[in-house]
mmCIF file of C-alpha atoms in Angstrom:
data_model
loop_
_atom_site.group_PDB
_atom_site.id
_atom_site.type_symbol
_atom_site.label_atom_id
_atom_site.label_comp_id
_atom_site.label_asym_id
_atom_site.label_seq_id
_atom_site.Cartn_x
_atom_site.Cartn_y
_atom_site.Cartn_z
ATOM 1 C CA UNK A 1 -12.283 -14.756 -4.312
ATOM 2 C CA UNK A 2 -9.121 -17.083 -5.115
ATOM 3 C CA UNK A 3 -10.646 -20.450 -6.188
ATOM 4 C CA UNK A 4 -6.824 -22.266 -5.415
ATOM 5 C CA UNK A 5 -5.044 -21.020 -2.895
ATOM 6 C CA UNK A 6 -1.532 -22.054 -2.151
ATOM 7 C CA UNK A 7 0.180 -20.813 1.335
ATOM 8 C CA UNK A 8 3.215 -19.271 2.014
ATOM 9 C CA UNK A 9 4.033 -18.090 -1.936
ATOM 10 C CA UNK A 10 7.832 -18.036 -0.850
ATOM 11 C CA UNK A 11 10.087 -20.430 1.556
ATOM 12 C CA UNK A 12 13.375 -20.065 2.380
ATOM 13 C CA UNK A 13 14.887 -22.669 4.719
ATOM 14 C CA UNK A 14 17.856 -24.187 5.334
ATOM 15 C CA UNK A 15 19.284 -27.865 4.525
ATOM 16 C CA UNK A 16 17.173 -30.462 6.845
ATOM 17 C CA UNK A 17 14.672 -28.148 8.167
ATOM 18 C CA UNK A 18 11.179 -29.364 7.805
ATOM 19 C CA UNK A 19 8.298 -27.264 6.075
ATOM 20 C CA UNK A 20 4.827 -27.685 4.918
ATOM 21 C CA UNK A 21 3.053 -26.145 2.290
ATOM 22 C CA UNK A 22 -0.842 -25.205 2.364
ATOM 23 C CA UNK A 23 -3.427 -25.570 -0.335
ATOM 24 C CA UNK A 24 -7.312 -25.011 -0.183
ATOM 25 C CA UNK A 25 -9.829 -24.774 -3.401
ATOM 26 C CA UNK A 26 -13.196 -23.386 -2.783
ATOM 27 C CA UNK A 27 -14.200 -24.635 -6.215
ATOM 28 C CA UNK A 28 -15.537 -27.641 -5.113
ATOM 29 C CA UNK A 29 -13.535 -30.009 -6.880
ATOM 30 C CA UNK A 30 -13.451 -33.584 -5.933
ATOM 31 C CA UNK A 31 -9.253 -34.348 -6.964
ATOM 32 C CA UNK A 32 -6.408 -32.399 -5.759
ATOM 33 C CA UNK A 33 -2.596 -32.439 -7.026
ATOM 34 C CA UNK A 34 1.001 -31.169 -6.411
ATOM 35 C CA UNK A 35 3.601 -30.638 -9.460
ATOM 36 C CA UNK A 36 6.628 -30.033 -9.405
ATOM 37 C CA UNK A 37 8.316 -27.586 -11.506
ATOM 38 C CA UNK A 38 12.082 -27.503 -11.901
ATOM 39 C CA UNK A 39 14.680 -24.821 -12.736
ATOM 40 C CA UNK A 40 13.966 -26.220 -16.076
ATOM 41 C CA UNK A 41 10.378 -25.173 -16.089
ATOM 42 C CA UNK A 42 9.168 -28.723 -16.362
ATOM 43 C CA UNK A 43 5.961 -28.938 -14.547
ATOM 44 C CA UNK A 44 5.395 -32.996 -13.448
ATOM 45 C CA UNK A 45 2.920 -34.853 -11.179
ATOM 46 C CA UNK A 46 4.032 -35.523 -7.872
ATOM 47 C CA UNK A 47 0.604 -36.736 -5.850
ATOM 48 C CA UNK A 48 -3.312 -36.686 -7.026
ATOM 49 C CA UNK A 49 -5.911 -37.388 -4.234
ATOM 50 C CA UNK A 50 -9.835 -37.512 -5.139
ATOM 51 C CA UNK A 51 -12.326 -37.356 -2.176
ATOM 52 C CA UNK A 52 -8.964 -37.651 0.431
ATOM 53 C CA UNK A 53 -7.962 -40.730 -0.807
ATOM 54 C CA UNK A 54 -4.666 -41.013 -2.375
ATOM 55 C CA UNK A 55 -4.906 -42.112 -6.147
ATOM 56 C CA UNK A 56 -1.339 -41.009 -7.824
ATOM 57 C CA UNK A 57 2.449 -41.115 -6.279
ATOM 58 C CA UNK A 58 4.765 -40.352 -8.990
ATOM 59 C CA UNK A 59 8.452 -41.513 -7.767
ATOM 60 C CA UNK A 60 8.593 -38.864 -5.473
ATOM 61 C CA UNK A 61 11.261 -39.278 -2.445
ATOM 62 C CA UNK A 62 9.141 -40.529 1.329
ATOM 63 C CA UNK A 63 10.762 -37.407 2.333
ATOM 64 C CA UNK A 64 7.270 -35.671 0.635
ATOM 65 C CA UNK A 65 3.990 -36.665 2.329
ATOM 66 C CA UNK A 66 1.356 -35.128 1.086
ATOM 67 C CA UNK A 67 -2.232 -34.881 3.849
ATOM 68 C CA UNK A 68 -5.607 -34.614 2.864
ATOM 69 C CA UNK A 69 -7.967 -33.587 5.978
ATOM 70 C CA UNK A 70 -11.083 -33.174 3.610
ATOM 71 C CA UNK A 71 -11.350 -32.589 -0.369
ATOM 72 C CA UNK A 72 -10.750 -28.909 -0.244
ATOM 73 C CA UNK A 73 -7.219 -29.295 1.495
ATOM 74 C CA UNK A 74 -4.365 -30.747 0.183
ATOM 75 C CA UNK A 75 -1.009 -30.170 2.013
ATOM 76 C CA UNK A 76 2.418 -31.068 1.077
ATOM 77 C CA UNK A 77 4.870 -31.865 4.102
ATOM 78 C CA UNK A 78 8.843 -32.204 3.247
ATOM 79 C CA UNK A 79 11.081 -33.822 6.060
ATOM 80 C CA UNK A 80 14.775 -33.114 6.083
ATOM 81 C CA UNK A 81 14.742 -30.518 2.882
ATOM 82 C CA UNK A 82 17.700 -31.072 0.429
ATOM 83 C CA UNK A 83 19.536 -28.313 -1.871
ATOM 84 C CA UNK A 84 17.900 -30.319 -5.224
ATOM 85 C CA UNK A 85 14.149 -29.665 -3.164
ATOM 86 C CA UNK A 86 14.140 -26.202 -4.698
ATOM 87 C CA UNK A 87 11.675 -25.570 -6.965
ATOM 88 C CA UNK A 88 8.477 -24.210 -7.639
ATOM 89 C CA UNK A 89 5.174 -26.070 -6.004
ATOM 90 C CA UNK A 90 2.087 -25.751 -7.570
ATOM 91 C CA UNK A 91 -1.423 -26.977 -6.144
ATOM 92 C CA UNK A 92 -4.276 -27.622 -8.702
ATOM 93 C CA UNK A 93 -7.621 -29.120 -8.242
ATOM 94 C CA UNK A 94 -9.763 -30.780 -10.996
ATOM 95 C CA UNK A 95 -13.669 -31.456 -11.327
ATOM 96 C CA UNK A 96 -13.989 -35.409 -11.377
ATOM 97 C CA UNK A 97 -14.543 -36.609 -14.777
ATOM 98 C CA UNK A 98 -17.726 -37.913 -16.517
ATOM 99 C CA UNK A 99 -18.323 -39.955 -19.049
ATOM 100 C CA UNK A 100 -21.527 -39.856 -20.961
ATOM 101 C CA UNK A 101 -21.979 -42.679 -22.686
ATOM 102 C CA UNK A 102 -19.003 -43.010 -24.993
ATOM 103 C CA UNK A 103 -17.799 -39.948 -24.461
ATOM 104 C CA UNK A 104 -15.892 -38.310 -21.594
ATOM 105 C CA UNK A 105 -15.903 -34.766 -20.090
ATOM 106 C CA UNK A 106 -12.429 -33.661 -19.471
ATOM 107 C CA UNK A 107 -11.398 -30.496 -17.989
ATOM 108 C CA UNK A 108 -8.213 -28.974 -17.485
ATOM 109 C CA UNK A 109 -6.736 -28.216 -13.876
ATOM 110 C CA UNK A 110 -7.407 -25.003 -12.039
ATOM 111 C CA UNK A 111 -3.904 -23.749 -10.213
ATOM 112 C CA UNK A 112 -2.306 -21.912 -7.158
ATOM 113 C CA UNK A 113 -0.199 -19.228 -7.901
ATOM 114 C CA UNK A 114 2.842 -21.546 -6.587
ATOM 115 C CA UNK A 115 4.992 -22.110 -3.835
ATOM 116 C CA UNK A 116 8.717 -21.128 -4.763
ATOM 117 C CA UNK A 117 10.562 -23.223 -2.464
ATOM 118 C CA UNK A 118 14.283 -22.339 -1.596
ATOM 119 C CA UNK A 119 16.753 -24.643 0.088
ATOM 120 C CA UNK A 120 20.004 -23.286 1.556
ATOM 121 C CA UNK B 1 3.037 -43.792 -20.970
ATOM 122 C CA UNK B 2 1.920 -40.759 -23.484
ATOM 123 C CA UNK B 3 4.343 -37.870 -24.226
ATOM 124 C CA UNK B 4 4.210 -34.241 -25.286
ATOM 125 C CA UNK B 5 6.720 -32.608 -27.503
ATOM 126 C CA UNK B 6 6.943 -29.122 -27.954
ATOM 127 C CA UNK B 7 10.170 -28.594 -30.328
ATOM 128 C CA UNK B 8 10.555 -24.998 -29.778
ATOM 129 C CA UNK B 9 11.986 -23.806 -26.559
ATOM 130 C CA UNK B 10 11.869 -19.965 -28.065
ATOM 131 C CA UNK B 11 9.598 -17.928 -30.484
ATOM 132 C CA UNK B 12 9.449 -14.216 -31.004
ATOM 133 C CA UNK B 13 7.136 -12.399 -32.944
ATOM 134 C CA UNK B 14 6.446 -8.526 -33.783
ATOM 135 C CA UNK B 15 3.383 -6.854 -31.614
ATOM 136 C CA UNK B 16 0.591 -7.047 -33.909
ATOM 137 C CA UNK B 17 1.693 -10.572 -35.504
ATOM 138 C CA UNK B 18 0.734 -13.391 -35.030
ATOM 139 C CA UNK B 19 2.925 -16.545 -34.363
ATOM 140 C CA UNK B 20 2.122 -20.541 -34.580
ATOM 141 C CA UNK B 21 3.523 -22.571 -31.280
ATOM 142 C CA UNK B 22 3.849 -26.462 -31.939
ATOM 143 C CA UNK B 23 3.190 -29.081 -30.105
ATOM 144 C CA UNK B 24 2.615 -32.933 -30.583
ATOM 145 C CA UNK B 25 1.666 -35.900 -28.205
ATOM 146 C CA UNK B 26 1.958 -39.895 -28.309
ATOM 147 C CA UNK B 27 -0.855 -41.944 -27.523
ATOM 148 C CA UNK B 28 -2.768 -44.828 -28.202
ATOM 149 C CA UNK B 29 -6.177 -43.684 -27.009
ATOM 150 C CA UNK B 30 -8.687 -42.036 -29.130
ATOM 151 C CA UNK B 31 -10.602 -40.292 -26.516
ATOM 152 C CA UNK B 32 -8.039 -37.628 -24.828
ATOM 153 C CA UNK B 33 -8.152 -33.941 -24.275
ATOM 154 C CA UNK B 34 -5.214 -31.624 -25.094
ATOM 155 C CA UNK B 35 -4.842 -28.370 -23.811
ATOM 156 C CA UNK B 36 -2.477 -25.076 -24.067
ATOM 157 C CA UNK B 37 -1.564 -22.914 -20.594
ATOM 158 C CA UNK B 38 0.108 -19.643 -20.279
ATOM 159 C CA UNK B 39 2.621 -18.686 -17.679
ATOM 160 C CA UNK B 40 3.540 -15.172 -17.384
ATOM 161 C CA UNK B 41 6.370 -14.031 -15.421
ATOM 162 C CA UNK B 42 3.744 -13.994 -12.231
ATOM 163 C CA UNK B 43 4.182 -17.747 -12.451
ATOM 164 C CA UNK B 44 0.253 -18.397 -12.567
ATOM 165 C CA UNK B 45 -0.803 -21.279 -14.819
ATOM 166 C CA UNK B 46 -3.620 -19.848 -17.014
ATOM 167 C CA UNK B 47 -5.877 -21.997 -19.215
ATOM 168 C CA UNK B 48 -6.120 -20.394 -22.693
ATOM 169 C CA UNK B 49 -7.621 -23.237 -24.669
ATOM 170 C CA UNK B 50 -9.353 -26.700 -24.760
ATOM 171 C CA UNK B 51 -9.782 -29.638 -27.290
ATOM 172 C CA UNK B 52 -11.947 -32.264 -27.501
ATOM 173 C CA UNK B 53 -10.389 -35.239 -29.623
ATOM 174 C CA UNK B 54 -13.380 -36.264 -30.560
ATOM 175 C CA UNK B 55 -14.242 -33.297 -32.438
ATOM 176 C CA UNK B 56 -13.222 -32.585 -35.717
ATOM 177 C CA UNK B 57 -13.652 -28.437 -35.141
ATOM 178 C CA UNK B 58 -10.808 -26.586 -34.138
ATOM 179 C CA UNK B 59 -11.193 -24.750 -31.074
ATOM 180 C CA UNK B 60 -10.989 -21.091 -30.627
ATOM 181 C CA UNK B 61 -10.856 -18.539 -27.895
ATOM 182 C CA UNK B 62 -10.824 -14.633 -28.913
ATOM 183 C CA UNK B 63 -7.079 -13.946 -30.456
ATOM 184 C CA UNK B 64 -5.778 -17.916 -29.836
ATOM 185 C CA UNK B 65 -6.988 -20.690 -32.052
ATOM 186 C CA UNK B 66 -5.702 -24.276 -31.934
ATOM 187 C CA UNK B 67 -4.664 -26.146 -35.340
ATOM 188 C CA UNK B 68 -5.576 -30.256 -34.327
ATOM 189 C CA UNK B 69 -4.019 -32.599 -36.431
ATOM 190 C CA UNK B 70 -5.751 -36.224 -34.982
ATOM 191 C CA UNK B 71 -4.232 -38.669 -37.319
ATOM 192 C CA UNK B 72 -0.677 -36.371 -36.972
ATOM 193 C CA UNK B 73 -1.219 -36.048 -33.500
ATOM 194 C CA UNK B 74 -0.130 -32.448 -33.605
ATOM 195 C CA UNK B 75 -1.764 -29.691 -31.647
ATOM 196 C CA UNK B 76 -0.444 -25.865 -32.757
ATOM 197 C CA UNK B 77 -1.536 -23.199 -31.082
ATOM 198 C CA UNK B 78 -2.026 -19.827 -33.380
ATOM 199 C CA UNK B 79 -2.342 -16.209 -31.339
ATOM 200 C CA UNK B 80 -3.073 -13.490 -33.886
ATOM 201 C CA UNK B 81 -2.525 -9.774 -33.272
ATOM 202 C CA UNK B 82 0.209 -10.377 -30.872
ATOM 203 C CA UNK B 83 0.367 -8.159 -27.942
ATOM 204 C CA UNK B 84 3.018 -7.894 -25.339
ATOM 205 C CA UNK B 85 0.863 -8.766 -22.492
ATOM 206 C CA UNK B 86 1.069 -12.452 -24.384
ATOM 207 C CA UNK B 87 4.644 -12.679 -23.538
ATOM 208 C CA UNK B 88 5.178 -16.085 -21.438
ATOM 209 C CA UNK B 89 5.886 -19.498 -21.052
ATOM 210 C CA UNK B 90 3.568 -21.498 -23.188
ATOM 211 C CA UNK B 91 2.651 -25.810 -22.030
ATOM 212 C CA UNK B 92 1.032 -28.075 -24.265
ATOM 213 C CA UNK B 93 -1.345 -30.935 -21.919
ATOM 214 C CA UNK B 94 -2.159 -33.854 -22.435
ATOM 215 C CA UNK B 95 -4.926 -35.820 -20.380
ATOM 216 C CA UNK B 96 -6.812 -38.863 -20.834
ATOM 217 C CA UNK B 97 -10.311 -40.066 -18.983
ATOM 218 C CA UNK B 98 -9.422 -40.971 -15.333
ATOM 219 C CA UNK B 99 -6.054 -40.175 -15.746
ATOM 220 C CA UNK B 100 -3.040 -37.074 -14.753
ATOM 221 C CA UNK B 101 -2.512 -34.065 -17.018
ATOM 222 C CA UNK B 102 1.092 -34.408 -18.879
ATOM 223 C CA UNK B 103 3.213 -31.525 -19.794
ATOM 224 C CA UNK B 104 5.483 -30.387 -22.768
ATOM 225 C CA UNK B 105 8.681 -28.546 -21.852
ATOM 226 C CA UNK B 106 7.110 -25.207 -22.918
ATOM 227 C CA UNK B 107 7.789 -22.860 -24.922
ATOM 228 C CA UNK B 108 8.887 -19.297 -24.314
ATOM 229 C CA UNK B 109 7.382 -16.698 -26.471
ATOM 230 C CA UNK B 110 8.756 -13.183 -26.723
ATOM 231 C CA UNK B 111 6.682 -10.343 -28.106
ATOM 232 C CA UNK B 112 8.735 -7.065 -29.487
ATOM 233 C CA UNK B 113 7.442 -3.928 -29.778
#
């Protein structure tokens, strides 16, 4: 039972096609994200939404609109794809965070298995 | 805006070994989490361990134990008997209360046989 799933795992499109990339958690998870990770391997925070509101944009072109129907789902949209657009797309969720007096429960992010996304 | 340095891009060690990846982080706060994830060549990101700053105990999971350094602000991650199946790209994490999770560059880690 996948807890993050990320839909399709591979995209290959062509130079100002549009495409959209599908995530759902079953973990129950109040706050969603999308990274970003580059040829490079550097992984780095593109949106966050908690409860389908929208609560981090990193500089991240308008070209990438992220939608978030209900807190399972977050979706990534990408108008008019460009050659530097390839890269990996991960999807992670997060329970929200509690603090207990003066001390906070933190817990790392649960991933997709990643979208590799290729422009030609 | 806090920062993670890993220093290493490459390790190898011998099956069997066991290796030390480093990692340290920038911050101001005192209450933060740090974390180490695994990617194998699959490309899933795999949670190996947790820290708690506020605790003074290392943490530990099976073969992979963390060496936290607070005042240093380092945060090494030690996997003894190496096996091959622990060959992949290593992140240190970073993440405060209420806030994103911030990644090192990584660190690739061979394993020979």
């Amino acid at each position: 039972d996948t807890a993050v799933s990320q839909t399709p795992k591979y995209l290959v499109t062509q130079m100002g096609n549009d495409k959209s990339i599908k995530c759902e958690q079953n973990l129950g998870h109040d706050t969603m994200y999308w990274y970003k990770q580059d040829s490079k391997k550097f992984l780095k925070i593109m949106f966050s939404y908690n409860n389908k509101e929208l609560i981090i944009n990193e500089t991240v072109p308008n070209r990438f609109s992220p939608k978030s129907p209900d807190k399972a789902h977050l979706n990534l949209h990408i108008n008019s794809l460009e050659l530097g657009d390839s890269a990996v797309y991960f999807c992670a969720s997060s329970q929200d965070l509690v603090r207990v007096g003066d001390v906070s429960l933190v817990y790392g992010y649960t991933f997709g298995s990643g979208t590799r996304l290729t422009v030609v | 805006a806090q920062t993670v340095t890993q220093s290493q891009p490459e390790m190898s060690v011998q099956e069997a070994e066991t290796v030390t990846l480093s990692c340290t982080y920038d911050t101001s706060e005192s209450d933060y989490y740090l974390f180490w994830y695994k990617q194998p060549p699959s490309r899933q990101m795999i949670l190996v361990i947790r820290q708690e700053a506020y605790k003074q105990q290392n943490a530990t999971e099976n073969r992979f134990s963390v060496n936290f350094q607070k005042a240093a602000k380092s945060f090494s991650l030690k996997i003894s008997d190496s096996q091959l199946g622990d060959a992949a790209m290593y992140f240190c994490a970073y993440r405060e209360y209420g806030n994103k999770l911030v990644f090192g560059a990584g660190t690739i880690l061979r394993v020979k046989s």
